[in-house]
PDB file of C-alpha atoms and ligand atoms in Angstrom:
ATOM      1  CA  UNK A   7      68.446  89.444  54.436  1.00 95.00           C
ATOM      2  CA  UNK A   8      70.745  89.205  57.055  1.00 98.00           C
ATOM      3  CA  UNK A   9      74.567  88.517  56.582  1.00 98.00           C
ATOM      4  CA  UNK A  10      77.138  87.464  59.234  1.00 98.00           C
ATOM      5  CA  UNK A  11      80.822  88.325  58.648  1.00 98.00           C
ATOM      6  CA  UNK A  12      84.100  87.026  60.390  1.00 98.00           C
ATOM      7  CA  UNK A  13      87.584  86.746  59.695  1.00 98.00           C
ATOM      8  CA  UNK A  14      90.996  86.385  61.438  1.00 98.00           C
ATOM      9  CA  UNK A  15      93.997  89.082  61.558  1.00 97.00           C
ATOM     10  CA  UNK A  16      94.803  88.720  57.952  1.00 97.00           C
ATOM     11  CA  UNK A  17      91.331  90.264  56.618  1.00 98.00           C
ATOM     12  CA  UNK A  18      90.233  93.066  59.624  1.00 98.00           C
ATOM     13  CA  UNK A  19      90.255  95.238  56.969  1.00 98.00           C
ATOM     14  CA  UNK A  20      88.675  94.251  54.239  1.00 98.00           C
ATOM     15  CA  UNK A  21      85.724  92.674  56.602  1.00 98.00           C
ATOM     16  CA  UNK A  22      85.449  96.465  57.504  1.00 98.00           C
ATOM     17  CA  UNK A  23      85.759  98.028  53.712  1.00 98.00           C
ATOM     18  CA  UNK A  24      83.050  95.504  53.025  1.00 98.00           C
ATOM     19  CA  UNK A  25      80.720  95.741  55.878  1.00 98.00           C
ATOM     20  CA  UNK A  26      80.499  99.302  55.144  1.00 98.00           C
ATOM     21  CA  UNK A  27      79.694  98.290  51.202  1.00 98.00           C
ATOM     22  CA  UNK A  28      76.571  95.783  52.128  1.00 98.00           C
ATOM     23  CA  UNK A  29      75.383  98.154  54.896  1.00 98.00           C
ATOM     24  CA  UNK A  30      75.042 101.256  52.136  1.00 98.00           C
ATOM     25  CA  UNK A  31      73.453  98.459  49.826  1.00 98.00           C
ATOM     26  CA  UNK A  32      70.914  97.940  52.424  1.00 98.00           C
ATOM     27  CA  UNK A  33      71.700  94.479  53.824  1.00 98.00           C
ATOM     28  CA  UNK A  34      71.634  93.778  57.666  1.00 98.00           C
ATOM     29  CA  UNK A  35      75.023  92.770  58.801  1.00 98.00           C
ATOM     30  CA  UNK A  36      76.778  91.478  61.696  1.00 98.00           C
ATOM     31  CA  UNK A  37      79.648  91.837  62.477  1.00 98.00           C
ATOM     32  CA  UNK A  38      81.219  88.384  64.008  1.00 98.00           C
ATOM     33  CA  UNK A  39      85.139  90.382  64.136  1.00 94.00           C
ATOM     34  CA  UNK A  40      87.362  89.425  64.636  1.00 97.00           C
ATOM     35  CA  UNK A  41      88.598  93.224  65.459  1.00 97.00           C
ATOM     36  CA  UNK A  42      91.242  95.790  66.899  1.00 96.00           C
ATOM     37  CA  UNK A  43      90.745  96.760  70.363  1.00 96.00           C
ATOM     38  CA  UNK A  44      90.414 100.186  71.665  1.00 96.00           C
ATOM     39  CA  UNK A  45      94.283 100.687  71.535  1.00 97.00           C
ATOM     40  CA  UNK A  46      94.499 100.256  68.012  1.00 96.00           C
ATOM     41  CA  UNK A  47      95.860  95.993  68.710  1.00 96.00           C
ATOM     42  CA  UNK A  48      94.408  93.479  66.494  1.00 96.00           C
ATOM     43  CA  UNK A  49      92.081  91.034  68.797  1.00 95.00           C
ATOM     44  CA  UNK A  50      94.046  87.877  67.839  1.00 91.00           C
ATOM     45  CA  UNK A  51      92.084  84.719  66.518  1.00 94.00           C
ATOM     46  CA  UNK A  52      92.362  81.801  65.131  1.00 97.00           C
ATOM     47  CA  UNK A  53      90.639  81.551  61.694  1.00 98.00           C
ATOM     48  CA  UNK A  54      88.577  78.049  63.022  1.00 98.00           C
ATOM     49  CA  UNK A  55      87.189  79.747  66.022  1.00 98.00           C
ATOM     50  CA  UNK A  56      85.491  82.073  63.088  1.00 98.00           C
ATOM     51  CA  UNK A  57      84.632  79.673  60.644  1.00 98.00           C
ATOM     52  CA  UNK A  58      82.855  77.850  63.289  1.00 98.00           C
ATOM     53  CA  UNK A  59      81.045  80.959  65.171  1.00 98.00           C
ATOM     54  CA  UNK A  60      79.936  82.312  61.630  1.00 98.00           C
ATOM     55  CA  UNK A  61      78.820  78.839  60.489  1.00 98.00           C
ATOM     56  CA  UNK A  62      76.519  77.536  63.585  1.00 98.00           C
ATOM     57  CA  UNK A  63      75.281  81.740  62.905  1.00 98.00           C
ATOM     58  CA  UNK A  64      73.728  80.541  59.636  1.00 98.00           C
ATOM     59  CA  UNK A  65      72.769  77.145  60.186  1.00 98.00           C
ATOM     60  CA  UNK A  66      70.987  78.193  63.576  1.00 98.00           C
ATOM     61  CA  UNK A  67      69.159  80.828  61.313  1.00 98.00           C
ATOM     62  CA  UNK A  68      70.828  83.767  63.297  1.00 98.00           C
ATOM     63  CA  UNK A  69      71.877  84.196  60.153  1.00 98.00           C
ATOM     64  CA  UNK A  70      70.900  83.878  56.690  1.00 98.00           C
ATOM     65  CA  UNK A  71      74.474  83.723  55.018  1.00 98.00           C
ATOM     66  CA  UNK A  72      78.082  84.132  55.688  1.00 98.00           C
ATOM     67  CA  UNK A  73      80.977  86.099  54.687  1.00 99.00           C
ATOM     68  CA  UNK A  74      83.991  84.387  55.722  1.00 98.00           C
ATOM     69  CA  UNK A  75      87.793  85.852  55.233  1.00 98.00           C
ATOM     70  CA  UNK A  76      91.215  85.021  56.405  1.00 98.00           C
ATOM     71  CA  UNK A  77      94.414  85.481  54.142  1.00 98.00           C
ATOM     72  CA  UNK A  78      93.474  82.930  51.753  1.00 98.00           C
ATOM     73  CA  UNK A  79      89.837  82.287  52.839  1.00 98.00           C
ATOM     74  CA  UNK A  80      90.978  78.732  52.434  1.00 98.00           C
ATOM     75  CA  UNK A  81      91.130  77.574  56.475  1.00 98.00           C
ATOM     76  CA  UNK A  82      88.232  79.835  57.150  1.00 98.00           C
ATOM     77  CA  UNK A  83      86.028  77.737  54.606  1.00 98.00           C
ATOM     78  CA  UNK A  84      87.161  74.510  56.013  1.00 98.00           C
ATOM     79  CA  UNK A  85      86.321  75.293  59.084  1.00 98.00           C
ATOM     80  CA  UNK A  86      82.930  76.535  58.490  1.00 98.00           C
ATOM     81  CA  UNK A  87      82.533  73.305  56.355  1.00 98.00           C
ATOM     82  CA  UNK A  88      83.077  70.641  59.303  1.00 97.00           C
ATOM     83  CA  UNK A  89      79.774  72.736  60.504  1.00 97.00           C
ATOM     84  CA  UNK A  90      76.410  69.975  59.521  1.00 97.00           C
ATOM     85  CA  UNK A  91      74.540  72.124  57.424  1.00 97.00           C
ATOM     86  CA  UNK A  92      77.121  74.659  56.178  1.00 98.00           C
ATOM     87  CA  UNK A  93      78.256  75.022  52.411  1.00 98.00           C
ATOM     88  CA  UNK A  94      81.279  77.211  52.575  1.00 98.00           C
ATOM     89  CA  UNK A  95      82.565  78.202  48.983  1.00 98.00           C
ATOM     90  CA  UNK A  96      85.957  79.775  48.369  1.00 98.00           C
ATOM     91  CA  UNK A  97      85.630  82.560  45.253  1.00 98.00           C
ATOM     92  CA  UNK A  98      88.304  84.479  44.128  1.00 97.00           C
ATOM     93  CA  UNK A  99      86.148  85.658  41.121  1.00 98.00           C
ATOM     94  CA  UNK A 100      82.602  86.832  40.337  1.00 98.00           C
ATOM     95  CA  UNK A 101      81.812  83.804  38.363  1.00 98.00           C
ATOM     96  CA  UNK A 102      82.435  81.193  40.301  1.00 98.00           C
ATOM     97  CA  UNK A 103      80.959  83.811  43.472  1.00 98.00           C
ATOM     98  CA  UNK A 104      77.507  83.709  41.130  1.00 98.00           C
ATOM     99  CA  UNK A 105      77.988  80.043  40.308  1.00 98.00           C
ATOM    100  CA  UNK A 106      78.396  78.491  43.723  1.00 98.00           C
ATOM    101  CA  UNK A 107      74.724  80.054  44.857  1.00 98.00           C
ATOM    102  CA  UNK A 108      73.226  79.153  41.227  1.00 98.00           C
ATOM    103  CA  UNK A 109      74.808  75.557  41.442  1.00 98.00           C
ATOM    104  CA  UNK A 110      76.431  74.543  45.057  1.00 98.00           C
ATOM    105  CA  UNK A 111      73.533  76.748  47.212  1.00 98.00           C
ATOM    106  CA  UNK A 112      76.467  77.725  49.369  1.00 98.00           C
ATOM    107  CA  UNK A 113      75.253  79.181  52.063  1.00 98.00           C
ATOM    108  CA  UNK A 114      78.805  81.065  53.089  1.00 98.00           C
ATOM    109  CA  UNK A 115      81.402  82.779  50.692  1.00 98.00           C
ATOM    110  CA  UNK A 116      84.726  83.183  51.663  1.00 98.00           C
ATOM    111  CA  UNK A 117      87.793  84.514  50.225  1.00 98.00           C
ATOM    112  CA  UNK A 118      90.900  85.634  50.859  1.00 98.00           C
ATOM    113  CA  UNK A 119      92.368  89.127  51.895  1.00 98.00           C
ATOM    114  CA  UNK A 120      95.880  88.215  50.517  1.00 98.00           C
ATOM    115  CA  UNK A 121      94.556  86.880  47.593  1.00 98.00           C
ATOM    116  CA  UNK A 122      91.417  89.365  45.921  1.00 98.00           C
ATOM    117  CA  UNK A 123      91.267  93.389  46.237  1.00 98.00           C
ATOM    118  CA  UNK A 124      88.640  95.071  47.892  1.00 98.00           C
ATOM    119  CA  UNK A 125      87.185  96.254  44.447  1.00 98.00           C
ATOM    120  CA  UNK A 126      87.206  92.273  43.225  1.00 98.00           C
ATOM    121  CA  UNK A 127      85.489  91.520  46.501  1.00 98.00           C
ATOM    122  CA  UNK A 128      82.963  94.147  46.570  1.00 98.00           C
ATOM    123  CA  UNK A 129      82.082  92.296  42.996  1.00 98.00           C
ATOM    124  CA  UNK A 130      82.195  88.730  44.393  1.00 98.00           C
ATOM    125  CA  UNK A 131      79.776  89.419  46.989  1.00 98.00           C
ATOM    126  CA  UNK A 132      77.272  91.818  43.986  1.00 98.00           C
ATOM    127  CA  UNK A 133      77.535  88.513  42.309  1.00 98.00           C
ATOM    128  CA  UNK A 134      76.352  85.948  45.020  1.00 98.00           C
ATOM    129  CA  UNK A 135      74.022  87.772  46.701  1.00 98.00           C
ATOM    130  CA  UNK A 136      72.105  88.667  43.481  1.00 98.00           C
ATOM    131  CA  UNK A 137      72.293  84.961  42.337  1.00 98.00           C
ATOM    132  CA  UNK A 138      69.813  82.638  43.374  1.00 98.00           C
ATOM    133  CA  UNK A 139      69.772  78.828  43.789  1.00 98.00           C
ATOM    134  CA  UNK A 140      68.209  77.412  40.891  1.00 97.00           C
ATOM    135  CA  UNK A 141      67.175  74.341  42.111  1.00 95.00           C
ATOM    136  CA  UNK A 142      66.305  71.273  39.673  1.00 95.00           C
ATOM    137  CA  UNK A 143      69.019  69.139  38.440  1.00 96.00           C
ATOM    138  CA  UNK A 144      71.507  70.961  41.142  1.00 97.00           C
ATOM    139  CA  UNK A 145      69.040  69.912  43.516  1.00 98.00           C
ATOM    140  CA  UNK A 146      69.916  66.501  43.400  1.00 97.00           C
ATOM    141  CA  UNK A 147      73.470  66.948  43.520  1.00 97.00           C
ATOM    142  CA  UNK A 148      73.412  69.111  46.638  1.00 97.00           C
ATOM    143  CA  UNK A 149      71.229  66.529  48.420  1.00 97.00           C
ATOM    144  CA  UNK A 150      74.311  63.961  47.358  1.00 97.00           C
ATOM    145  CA  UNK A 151      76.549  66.547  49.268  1.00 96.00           C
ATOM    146  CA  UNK A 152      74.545  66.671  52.436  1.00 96.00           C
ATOM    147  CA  UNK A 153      73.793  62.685  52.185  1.00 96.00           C
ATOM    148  CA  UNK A 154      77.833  62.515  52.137  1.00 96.00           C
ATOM    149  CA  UNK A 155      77.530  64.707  55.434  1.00 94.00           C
ATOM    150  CA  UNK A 156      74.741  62.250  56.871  1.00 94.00           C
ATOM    151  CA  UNK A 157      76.699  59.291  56.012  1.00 95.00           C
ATOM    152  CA  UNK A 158      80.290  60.412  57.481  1.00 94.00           C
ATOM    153  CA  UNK A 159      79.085  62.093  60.829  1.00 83.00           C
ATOM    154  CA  UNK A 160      79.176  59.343  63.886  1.00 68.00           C
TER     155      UNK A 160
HETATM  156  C1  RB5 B   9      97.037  83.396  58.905  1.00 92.20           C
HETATM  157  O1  RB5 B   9      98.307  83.842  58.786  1.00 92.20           O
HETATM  158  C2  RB5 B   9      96.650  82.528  57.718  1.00 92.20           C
HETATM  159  O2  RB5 B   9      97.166  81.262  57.881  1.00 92.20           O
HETATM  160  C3  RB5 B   9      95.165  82.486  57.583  1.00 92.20           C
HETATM  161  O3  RB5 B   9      94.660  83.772  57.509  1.00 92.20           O
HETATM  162  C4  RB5 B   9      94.601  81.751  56.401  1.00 92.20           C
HETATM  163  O4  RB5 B   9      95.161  82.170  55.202  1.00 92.20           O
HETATM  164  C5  RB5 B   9      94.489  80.307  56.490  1.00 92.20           C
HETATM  165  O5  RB5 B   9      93.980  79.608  55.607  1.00 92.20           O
END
């Protein structure tokens, strides 16, 4: 499985912490940055220039999910969500982490730097990457979602 990460200013270092944790778990990751430069300077981004790069990542298949953080996680997810295709899920816990693959098949989780340790994170992301979709009934309702999508895009 292979798992693309970005994030703006607020969350270099957590994106980091975390890449770290996945790549010692044995996931392929790439790293989308944002980053600091070689003097130590924060590359400066804004958090929908990320949401959108990591978003097209997964839909295109470059990609097979997305780790999205900015300071809440909450403009990063929006913007990843105006990408056709993307379900972008904001988790500040492990339950709702679990229950957004089980129920919503989100195919990106974000969250937010400001907002969750890196311990609470670490758990998040054990929680929705060892959840799978489970289809039936959820089906149906994540078909409504995209149909919504469908309907709304000119
Ligand atoms: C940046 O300061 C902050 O606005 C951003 O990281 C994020 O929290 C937006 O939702």
């Amino acid at each position: 499985m292979k798992i693309g990460f970005g994030c703006d200013h607020a969350a270099i270092d957590l994106k980091n912490e975390l890449l770290v944790y996945m790549r010692e778990k044995g996931y392929e990751c790439v790293d989308y940055g944002t980053n600091y430069d070689e003097n130590g300077e924060i590359i400066k981004c804004d958090y929908p220039q990320k949401g959108e790069q990591v978003g097209r990542a997964v839909v295109s298949g470059e990609v097979d999910y997305g780790v999205l953080m900015c300071g809440t996680g909450i403009g990063i997810s929006i913007a990843a969500n105006k990408v056709p295709g993307v379900i972008a899920a904001v988790c500040s816990e492990p339950y709702s982490a679990r229950l957004t693959k089980q129920h919503n098949n989100a195919n990106i989780i974000a969250f937010g730097a400001r907002v969750v340790g890196t311990e609470v994170a670490k758990m998040i992301l054990d929680e929705f990457f060892g959840a799978e979709f489970e289809g039936g009934r959820h089906q149906k309702r994540v078909d409504m979602i995209f149909d919504i999508e469908r309907r709304n895009n000119k």
